[in-house]
PDB file of N, CA and C in Angstrom:
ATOM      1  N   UNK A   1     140.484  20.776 151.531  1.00 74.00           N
ATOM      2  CA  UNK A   1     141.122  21.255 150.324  1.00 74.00           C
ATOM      3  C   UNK A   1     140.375  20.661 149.137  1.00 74.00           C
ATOM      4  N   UNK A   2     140.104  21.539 148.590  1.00 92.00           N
ATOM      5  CA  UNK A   2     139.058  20.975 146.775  1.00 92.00           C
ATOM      6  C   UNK A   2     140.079  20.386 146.211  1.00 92.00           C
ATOM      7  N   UNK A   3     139.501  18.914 145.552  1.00 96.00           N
ATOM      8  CA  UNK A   3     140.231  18.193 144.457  1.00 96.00           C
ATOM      9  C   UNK A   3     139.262  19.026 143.586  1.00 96.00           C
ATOM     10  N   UNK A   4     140.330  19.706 142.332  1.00 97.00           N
ATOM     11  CA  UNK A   4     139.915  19.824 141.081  1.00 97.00           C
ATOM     12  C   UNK A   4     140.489  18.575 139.880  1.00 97.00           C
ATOM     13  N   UNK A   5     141.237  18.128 140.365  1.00 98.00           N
ATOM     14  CA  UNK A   5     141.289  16.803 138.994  1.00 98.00           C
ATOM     15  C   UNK A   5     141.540  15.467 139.700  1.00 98.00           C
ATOM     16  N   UNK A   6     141.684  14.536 138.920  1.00 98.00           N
ATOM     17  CA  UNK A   6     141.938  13.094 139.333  1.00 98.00           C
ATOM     18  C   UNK A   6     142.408  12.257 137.998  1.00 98.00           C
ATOM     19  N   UNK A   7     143.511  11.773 138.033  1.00 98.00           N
ATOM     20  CA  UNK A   7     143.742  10.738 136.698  1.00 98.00           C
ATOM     21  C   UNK A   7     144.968   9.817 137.052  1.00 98.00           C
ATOM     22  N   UNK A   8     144.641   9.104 136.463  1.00 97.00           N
ATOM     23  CA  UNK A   8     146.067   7.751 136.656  1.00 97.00           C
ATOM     24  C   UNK A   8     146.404   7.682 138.086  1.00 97.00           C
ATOM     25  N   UNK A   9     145.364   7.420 139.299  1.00 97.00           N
ATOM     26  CA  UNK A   9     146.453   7.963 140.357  1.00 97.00           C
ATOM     27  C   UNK A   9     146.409   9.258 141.111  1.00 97.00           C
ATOM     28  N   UNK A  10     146.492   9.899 140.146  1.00 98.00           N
ATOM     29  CA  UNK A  10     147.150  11.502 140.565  1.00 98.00           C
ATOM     30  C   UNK A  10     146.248  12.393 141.176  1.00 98.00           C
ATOM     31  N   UNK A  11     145.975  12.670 142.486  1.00 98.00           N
ATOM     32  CA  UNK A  11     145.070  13.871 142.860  1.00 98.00           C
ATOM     33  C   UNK A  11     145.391  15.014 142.922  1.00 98.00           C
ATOM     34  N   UNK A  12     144.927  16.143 141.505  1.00 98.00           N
ATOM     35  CA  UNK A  12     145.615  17.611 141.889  1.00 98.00           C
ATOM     36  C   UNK A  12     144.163  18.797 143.178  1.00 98.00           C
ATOM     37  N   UNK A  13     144.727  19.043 143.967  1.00 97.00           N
ATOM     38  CA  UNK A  13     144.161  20.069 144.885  1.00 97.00           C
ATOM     39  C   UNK A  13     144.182  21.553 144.628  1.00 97.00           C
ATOM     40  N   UNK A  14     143.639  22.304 145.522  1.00 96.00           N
ATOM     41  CA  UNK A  14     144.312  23.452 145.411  1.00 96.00           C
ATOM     42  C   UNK A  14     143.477  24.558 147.093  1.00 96.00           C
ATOM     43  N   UNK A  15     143.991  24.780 147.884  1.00 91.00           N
ATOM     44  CA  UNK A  15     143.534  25.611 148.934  1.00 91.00           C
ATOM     45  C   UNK A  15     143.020  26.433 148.873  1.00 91.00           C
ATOM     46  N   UNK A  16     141.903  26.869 149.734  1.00 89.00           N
ATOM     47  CA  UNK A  16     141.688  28.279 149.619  1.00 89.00           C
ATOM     48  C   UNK A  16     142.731  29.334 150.460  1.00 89.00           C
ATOM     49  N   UNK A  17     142.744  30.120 150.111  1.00 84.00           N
ATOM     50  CA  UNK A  17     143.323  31.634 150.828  1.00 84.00           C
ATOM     51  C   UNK A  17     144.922  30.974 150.586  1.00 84.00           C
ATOM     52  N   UNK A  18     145.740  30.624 149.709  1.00 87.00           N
ATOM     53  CA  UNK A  18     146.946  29.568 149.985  1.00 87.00           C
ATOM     54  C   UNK A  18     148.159  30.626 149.356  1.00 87.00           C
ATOM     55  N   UNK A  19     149.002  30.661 149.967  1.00 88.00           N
ATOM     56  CA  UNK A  19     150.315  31.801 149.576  1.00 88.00           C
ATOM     57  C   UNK A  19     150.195  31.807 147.928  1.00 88.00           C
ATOM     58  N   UNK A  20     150.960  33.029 147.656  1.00 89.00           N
ATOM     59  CA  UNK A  20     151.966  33.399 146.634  1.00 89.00           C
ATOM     60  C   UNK A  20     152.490  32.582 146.241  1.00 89.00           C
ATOM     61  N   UNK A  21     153.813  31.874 144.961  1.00 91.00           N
ATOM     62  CA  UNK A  21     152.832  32.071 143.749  1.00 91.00           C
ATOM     63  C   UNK A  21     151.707  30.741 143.601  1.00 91.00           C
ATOM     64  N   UNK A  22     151.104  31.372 142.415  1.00 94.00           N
ATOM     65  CA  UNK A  22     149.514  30.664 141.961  1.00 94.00           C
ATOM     66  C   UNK A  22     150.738  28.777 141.923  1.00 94.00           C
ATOM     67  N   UNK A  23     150.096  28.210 142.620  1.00 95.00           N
ATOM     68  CA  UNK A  23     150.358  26.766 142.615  1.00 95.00           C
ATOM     69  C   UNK A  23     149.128  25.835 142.956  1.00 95.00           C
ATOM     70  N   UNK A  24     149.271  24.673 142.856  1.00 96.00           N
ATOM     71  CA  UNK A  24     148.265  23.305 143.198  1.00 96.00           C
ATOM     72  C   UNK A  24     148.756  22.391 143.778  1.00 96.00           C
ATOM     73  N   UNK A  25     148.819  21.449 144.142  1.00 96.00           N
ATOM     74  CA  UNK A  25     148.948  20.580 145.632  1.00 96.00           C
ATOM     75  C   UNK A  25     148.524  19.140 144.576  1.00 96.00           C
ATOM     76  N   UNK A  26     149.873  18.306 144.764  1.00 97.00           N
ATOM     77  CA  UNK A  26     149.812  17.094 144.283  1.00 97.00           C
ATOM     78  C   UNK A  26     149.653  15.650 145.005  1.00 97.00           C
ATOM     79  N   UNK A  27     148.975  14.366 144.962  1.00 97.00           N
ATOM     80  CA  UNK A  27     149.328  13.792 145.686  1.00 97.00           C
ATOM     81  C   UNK A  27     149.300  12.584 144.830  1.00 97.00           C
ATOM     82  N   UNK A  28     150.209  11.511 144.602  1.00 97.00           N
ATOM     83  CA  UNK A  28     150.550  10.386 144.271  1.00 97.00           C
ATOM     84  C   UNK A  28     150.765   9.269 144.914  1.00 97.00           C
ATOM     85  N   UNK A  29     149.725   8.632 145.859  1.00 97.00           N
ATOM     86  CA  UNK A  29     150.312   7.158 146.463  1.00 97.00           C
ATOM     87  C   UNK A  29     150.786   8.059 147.405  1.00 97.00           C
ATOM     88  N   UNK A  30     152.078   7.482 148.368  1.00 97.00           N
ATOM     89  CA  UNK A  30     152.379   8.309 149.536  1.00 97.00           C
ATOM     90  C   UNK A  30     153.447   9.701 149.006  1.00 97.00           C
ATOM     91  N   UNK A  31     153.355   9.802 147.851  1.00 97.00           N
ATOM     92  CA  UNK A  31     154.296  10.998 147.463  1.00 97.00           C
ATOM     93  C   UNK A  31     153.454  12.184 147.446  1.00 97.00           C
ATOM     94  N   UNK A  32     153.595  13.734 147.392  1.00 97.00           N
ATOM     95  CA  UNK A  32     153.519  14.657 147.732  1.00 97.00           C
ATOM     96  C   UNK A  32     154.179  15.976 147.014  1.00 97.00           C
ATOM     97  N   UNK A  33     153.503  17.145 146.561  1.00 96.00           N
ATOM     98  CA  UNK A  33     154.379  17.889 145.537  1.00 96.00           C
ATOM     99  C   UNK A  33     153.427  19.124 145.576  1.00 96.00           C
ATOM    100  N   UNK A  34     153.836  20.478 145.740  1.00 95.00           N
ATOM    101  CA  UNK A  34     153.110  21.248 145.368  1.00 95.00           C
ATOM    102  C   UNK A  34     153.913  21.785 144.205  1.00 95.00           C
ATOM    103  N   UNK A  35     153.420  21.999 143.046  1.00 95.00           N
ATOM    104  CA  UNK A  35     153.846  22.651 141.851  1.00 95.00           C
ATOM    105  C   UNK A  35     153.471  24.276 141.651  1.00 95.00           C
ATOM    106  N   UNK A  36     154.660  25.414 141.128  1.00 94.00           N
ATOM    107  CA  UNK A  36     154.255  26.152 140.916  1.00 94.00           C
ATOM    108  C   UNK A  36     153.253  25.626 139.177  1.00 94.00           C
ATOM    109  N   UNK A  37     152.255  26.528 139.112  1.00 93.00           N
ATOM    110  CA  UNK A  37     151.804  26.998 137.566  1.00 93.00           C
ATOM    111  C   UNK A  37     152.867  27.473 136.454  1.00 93.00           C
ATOM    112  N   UNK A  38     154.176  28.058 137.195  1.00 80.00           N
ATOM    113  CA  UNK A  38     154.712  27.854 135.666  1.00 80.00           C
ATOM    114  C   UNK A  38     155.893  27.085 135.622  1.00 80.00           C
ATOM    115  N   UNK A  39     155.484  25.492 136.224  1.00 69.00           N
ATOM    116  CA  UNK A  39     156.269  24.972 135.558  1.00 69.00           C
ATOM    117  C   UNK A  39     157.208  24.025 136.922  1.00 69.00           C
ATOM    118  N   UNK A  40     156.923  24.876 138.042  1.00 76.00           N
ATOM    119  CA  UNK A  40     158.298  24.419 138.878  1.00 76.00           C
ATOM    120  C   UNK A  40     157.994  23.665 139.882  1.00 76.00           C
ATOM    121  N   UNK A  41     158.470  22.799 140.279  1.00 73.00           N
ATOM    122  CA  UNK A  41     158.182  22.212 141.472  1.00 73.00           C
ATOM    123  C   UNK A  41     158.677  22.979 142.714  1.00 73.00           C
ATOM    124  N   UNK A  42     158.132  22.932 143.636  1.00 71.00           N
ATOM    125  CA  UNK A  42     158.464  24.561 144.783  1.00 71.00           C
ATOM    126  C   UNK A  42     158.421  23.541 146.095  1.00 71.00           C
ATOM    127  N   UNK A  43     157.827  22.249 146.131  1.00 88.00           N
ATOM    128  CA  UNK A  43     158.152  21.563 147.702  1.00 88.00           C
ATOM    129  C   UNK A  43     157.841  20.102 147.020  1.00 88.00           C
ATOM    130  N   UNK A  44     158.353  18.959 147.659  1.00 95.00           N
ATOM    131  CA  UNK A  44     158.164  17.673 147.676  1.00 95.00           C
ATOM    132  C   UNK A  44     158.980  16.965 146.839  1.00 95.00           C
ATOM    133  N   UNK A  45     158.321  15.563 146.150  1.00 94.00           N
ATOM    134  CA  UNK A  45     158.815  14.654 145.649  1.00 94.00           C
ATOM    135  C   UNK A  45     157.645  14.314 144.772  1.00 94.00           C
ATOM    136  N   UNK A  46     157.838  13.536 143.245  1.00 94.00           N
ATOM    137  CA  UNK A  46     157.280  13.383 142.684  1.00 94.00           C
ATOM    138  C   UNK A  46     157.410  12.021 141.785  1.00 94.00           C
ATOM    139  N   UNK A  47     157.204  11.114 141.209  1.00 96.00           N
ATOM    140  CA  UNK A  47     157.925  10.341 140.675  1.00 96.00           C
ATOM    141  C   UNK A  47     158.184  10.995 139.063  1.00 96.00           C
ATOM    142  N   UNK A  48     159.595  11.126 138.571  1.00 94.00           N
ATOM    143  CA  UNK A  48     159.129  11.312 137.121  1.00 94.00           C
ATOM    144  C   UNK A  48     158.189  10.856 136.213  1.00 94.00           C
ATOM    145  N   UNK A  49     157.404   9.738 136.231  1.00 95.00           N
ATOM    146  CA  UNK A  49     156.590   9.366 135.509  1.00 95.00           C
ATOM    147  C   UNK A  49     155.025  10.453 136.024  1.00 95.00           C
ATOM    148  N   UNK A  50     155.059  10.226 136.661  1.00 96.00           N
ATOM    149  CA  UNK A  50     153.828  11.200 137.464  1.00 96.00           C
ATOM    150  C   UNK A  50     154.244  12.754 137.262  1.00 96.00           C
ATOM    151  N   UNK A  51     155.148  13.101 137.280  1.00 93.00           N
ATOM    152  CA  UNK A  51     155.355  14.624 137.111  1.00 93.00           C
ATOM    153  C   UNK A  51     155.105  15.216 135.421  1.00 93.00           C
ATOM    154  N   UNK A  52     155.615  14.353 134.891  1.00 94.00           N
ATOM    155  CA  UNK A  52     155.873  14.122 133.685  1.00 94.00           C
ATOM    156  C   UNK A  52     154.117  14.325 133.142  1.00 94.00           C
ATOM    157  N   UNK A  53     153.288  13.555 133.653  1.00 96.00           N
ATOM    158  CA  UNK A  53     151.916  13.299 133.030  1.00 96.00           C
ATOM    159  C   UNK A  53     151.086  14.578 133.894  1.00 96.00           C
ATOM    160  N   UNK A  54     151.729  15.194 134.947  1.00 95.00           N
ATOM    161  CA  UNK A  54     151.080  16.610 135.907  1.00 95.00           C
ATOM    162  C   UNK A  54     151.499  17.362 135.175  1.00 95.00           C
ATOM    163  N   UNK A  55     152.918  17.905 134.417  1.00 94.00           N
ATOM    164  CA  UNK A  55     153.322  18.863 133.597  1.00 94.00           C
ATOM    165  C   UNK A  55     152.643  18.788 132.141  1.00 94.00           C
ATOM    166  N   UNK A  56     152.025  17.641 131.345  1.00 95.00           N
ATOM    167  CA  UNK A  56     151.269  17.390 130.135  1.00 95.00           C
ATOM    168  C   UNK A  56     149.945  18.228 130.438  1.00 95.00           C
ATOM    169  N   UNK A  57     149.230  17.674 131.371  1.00 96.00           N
ATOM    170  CA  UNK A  57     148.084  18.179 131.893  1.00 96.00           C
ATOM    171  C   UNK A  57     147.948  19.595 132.317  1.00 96.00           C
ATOM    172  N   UNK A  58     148.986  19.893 133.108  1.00 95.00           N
ATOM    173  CA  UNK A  58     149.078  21.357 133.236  1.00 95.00           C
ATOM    174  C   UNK A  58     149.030  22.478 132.072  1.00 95.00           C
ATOM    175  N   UNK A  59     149.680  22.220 131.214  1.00 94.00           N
ATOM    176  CA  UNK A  59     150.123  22.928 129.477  1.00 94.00           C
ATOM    177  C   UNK A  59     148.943  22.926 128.792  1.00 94.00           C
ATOM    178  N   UNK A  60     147.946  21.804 129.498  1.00 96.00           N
ATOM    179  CA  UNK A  60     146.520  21.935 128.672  1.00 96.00           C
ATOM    180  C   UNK A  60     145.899  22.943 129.312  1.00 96.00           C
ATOM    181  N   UNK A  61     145.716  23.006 130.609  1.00 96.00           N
ATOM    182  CA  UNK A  61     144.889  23.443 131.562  1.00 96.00           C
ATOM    183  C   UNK A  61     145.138  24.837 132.395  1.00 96.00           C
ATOM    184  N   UNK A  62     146.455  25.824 131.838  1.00 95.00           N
ATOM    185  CA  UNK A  62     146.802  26.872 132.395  1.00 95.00           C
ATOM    186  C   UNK A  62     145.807  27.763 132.992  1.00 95.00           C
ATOM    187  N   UNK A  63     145.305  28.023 131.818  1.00 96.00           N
ATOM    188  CA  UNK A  63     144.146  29.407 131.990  1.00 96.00           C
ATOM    189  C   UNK A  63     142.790  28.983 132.986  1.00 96.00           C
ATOM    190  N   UNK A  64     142.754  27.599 132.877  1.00 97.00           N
ATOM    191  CA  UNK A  64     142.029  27.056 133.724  1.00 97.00           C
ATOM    192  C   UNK A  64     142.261  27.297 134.991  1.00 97.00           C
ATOM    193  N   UNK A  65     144.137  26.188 135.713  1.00 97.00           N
ATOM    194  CA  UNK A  65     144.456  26.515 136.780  1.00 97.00           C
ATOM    195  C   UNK A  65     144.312  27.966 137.242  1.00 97.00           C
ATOM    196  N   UNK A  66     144.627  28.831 136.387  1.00 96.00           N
ATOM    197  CA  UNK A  66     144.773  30.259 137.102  1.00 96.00           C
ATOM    198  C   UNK A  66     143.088  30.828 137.484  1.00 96.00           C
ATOM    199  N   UNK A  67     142.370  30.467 136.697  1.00 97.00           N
ATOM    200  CA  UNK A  67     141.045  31.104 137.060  1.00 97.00           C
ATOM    201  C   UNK A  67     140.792  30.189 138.384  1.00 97.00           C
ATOM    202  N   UNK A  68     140.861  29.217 138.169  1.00 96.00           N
ATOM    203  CA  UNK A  68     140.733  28.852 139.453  1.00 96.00           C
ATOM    204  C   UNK A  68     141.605  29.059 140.610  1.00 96.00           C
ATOM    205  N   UNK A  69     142.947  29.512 140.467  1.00 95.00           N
ATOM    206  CA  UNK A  69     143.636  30.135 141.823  1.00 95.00           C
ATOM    207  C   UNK A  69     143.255  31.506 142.372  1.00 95.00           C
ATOM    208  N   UNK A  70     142.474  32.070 141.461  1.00 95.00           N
ATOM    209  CA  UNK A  70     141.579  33.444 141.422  1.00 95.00           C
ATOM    210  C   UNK A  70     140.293  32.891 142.425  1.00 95.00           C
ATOM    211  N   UNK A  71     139.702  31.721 142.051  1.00 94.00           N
ATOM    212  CA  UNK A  71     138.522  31.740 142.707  1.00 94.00           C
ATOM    213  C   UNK A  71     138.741  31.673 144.475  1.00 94.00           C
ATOM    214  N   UNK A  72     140.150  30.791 144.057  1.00 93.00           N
ATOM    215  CA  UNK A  72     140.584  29.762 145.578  1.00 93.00           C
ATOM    216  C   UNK A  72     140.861  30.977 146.498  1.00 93.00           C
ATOM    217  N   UNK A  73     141.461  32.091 146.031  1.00 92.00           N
ATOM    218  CA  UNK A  73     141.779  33.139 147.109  1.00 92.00           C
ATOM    219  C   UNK A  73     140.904  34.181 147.196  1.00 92.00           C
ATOM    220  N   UNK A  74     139.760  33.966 146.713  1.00 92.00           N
ATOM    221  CA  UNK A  74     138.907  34.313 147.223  1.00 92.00           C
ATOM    222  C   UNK A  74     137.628  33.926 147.908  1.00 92.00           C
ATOM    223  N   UNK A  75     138.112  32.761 148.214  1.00 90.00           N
ATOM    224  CA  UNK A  75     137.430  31.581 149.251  1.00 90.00           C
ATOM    225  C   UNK A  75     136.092  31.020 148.466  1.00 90.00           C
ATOM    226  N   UNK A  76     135.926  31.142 147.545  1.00 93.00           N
ATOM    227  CA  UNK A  76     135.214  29.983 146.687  1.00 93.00           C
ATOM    228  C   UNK A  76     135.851  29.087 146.266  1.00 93.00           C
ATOM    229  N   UNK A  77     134.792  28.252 145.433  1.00 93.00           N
ATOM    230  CA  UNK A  77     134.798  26.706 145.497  1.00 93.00           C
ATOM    231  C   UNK A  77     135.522  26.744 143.927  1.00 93.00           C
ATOM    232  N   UNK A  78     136.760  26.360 143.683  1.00 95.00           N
ATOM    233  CA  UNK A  78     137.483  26.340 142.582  1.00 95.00           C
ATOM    234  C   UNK A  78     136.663  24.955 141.381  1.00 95.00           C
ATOM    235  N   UNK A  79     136.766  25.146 140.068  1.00 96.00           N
ATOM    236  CA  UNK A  79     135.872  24.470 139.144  1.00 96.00           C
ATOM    237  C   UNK A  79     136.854  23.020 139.098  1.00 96.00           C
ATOM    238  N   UNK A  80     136.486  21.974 138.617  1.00 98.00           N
ATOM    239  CA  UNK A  80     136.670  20.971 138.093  1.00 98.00           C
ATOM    240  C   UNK A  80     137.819  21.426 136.911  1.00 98.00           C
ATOM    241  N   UNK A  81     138.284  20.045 136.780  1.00 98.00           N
ATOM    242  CA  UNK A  81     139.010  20.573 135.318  1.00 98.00           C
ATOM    243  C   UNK A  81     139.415  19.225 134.981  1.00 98.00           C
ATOM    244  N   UNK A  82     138.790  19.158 133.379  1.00 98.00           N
ATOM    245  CA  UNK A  82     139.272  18.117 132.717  1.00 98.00           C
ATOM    246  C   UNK A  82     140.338  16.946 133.301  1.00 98.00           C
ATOM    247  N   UNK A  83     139.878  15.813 132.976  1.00 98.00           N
ATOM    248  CA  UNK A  83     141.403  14.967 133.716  1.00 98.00           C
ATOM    249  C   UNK A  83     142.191  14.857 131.981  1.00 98.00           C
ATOM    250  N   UNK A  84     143.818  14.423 132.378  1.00 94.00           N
ATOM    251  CA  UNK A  84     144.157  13.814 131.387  1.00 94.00           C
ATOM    252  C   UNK A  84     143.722  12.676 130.608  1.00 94.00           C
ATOM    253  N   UNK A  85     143.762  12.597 129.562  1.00 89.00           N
ATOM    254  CA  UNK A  85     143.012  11.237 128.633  1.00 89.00           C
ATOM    255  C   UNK A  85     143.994  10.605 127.964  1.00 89.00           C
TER     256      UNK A  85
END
């Protein structure tokens, strides 16, 4: 699974060929979260402090995530994307 970001901790992923809707794959220490893109958490656990700084980052990075859930299902290699600062 491609890491496209890394910050504080936080590794966001994202699969290729990976269900409906456009989401990314979180991992924090032993916690675990896949987030939808708009907004929702759809499986896991997250700590609020960590979700909190994945939802900041996300609001920057929409149009990003989505081009890259475009690339991911079509079995290329999804881009990098800015970490939070």
């Amino acid at each position: 699974m491609p890491e496209i970001c890394r910050f504080y901790g936080i590794i966001i992923q994202m699969f290729f060929n990976d269900h409906n809707p456009p989401h990314f794959h979180i991992v924090y220490g032993d916690f675990r979260a896949v987030i939808n893109i708009g907004d929702e958490i759809v499986e896991g656990y997250m700590p609020k402090r960590a979700l909190k700084l994945v939802f900041e980052w996300m609001d920057l990075h929409k149009p990003e995530l989505l081009e890259n859930w475009k690339l991911s299902q079509n079995g290329e290699l999804p881009k990098k994307i800015e970490p939070l600062k």
